[in-house]
Amino acid sequence: MQPVNLIEHPEGGKFLEVFRSNATVTNKNGQERSALTHIYFSLGRGEISRFHKVQSDEVWSLYQGSGLYLYTWDGLDKEVKRTELSAQCNTYCDVVPAGVWQAAEPIGESVLVGCSVGPGFDFSDFEMIDPRSDAAKKLRGIDSNFIKFIES
């Protein structure tokens, strides 16, 4: 059973913020942020999370569904890492370091994950990949299958 009141996320899928710490910290850019935030994030069959990055570390945790493929790319390497979060792999969480491009797709019908971000998430720290950017061109050159994570 999926949580109710999920709303559309700009990267794709749906989300609901369930925690925002009252404690604050100063990030590496000197901006004040909540110490920690946490959301529920859902992807249905055929939905994807487009390549994006945030300026904080993010922990993805599997809650429901067959699993999720999480793709990460530093923007320089000629390889995109694919991590499977699933009971079959006995892997239930993964950490995406700050500033790393990330994308995801469900394995099977739908998936519900939790995403914890510290320092806490703020949309001003969120960047979607621009389909016309050099980074997008590099991704297309690495593997044409990544087009769906760039141009959707």
XYZ file of C-alpha atoms in Angstrom:
152
model
C 0.000 0.000 0.000
C 1.418 3.358 -1.089
C 1.320 6.445 1.155
C -1.423 8.907 0.316
C -0.979 12.548 -0.668
C 2.078 11.986 -2.857
C 2.687 14.839 -5.305
C 4.503 14.994 -8.661
C 8.277 15.463 -8.449
C 10.095 17.463 -11.172
C 12.509 14.548 -11.785
C 9.588 12.126 -12.297
C 7.635 9.953 -9.892
C 5.813 11.198 -6.828
C 6.953 12.203 -3.365
C 5.890 13.286 0.088
C 8.196 14.996 2.564
C 7.746 13.227 5.903
C 10.536 14.816 7.956
C 12.448 18.100 8.065
C 14.749 18.575 11.034
C 14.363 21.714 13.127
C 18.126 21.581 13.711
C 20.090 23.551 11.140
C 23.601 23.329 9.739
C 25.637 25.434 7.360
C 26.456 23.673 4.099
C 29.752 23.921 2.200
C 28.438 26.988 0.332
C 27.716 28.821 3.586
C 23.929 28.382 3.308
C 21.789 27.353 6.256
C 19.891 24.086 5.759
C 17.901 21.675 7.896
C 20.271 19.058 9.257
C 18.238 16.239 7.675
C 15.198 15.735 5.457
C 13.368 12.557 4.490
C 10.801 11.810 1.775
C 8.780 8.896 0.494
C 9.407 8.555 -3.246
C 7.355 6.361 -5.561
C 7.875 5.233 -9.147
C 5.237 3.254 -11.033
C 5.787 0.909 -13.965
C 7.239 2.920 -16.832
C 8.079 5.930 -14.645
C 11.652 7.041 -14.168
C 13.607 9.472 -12.080
C 15.540 11.635 -14.577
C 19.217 12.399 -14.092
C 19.584 15.060 -11.438
C 21.935 15.991 -8.621
C 21.718 17.609 -5.230
C 24.399 19.326 -3.177
C 24.091 16.970 -0.196
C 24.570 13.260 0.394
C 21.421 11.209 -0.237
C 20.536 7.766 1.105
C 18.021 5.714 -0.921
C 16.229 2.990 1.089
C 13.904 0.366 -0.390
C 10.521 -0.012 1.350
C 8.101 -1.728 -1.051
C 8.155 -3.358 -4.468
C 10.469 -5.692 -6.337
C 13.268 -3.170 -6.302
C 14.919 -0.258 -8.020
C 17.859 0.341 -10.329
C 19.804 3.393 -9.159
C 22.196 4.925 -11.679
C 25.019 7.218 -10.570
C 27.566 9.128 -12.614
C 30.247 11.603 -11.558
C 30.025 13.517 -14.848
C 33.564 12.594 -15.868
C 33.905 8.818 -16.080
C 32.944 6.871 -19.160
C 30.893 4.523 -17.041
C 27.588 4.896 -15.216
C 27.282 2.768 -12.092
C 24.088 0.734 -11.711
C 23.104 -0.411 -8.223
C 20.162 -2.721 -7.670
C 18.168 -2.241 -4.493
C 16.150 -5.427 -4.000
C 15.493 -8.336 -1.681
C 16.898 -10.609 -4.371
C 20.276 -8.832 -4.111
C 19.956 -8.389 -0.348
C 20.702 -4.691 -0.890
C 18.206 -2.298 0.653
C 19.978 1.059 0.593
C 22.661 2.998 -1.226
C 24.321 6.367 -0.746
C 24.670 8.918 -3.528
C 27.403 11.408 -2.631
C 26.737 15.133 -2.952
C 27.070 16.494 -6.486
C 26.806 13.110 -8.259
C 24.309 12.685 -11.089
C 21.614 10.126 -10.235
C 18.623 8.523 -11.940
C 16.377 5.569 -11.105
C 13.780 3.174 -12.463
C 11.637 0.537 -10.773
C 12.086 -3.189 -11.196
C 8.588 -4.497 -11.772
C 5.265 -2.760 -11.231
C 6.080 0.001 -8.750
C 8.488 0.819 -5.990
C 8.407 2.885 -2.815
C 11.682 4.156 -1.418
C 12.756 6.604 1.234
C 15.307 9.302 0.468
C 17.193 10.911 3.354
C 19.289 13.978 2.563
C 21.846 15.639 4.821
C 22.345 18.538 5.011
C 18.635 18.660 4.275
C 17.149 18.942 0.820
C 16.318 22.341 -0.610
C 15.073 22.808 -4.178
C 17.668 25.557 -4.686
C 20.328 22.796 -4.360
C 18.574 20.590 -6.962
C 19.679 20.451 -10.610
C 18.077 18.492 -13.442
C 20.304 17.530 -16.331
C 19.798 19.855 -19.283
C 19.239 17.736 -22.422
C 21.397 20.226 -24.400
C 24.298 20.222 -21.926
C 27.744 18.698 -22.394
C 26.934 16.296 -19.550
C 23.869 15.018 -21.446
C 25.956 14.621 -24.618
C 28.511 12.579 -22.657
C 25.787 10.363 -21.202
C 24.314 9.716 -24.647
C 27.795 8.749 -25.823
C 28.281 6.325 -22.937
C 25.073 4.432 -23.653
C 22.112 5.436 -25.814
C 19.791 3.723 -23.301
C 20.320 6.714 -20.990
C 18.406 8.992 -23.392
C 15.166 8.177 -21.549
C 16.733 9.492 -18.311
C 17.757 12.750 -20.019
C 14.920 13.691 -22.351
C 11.732 12.435 -20.682
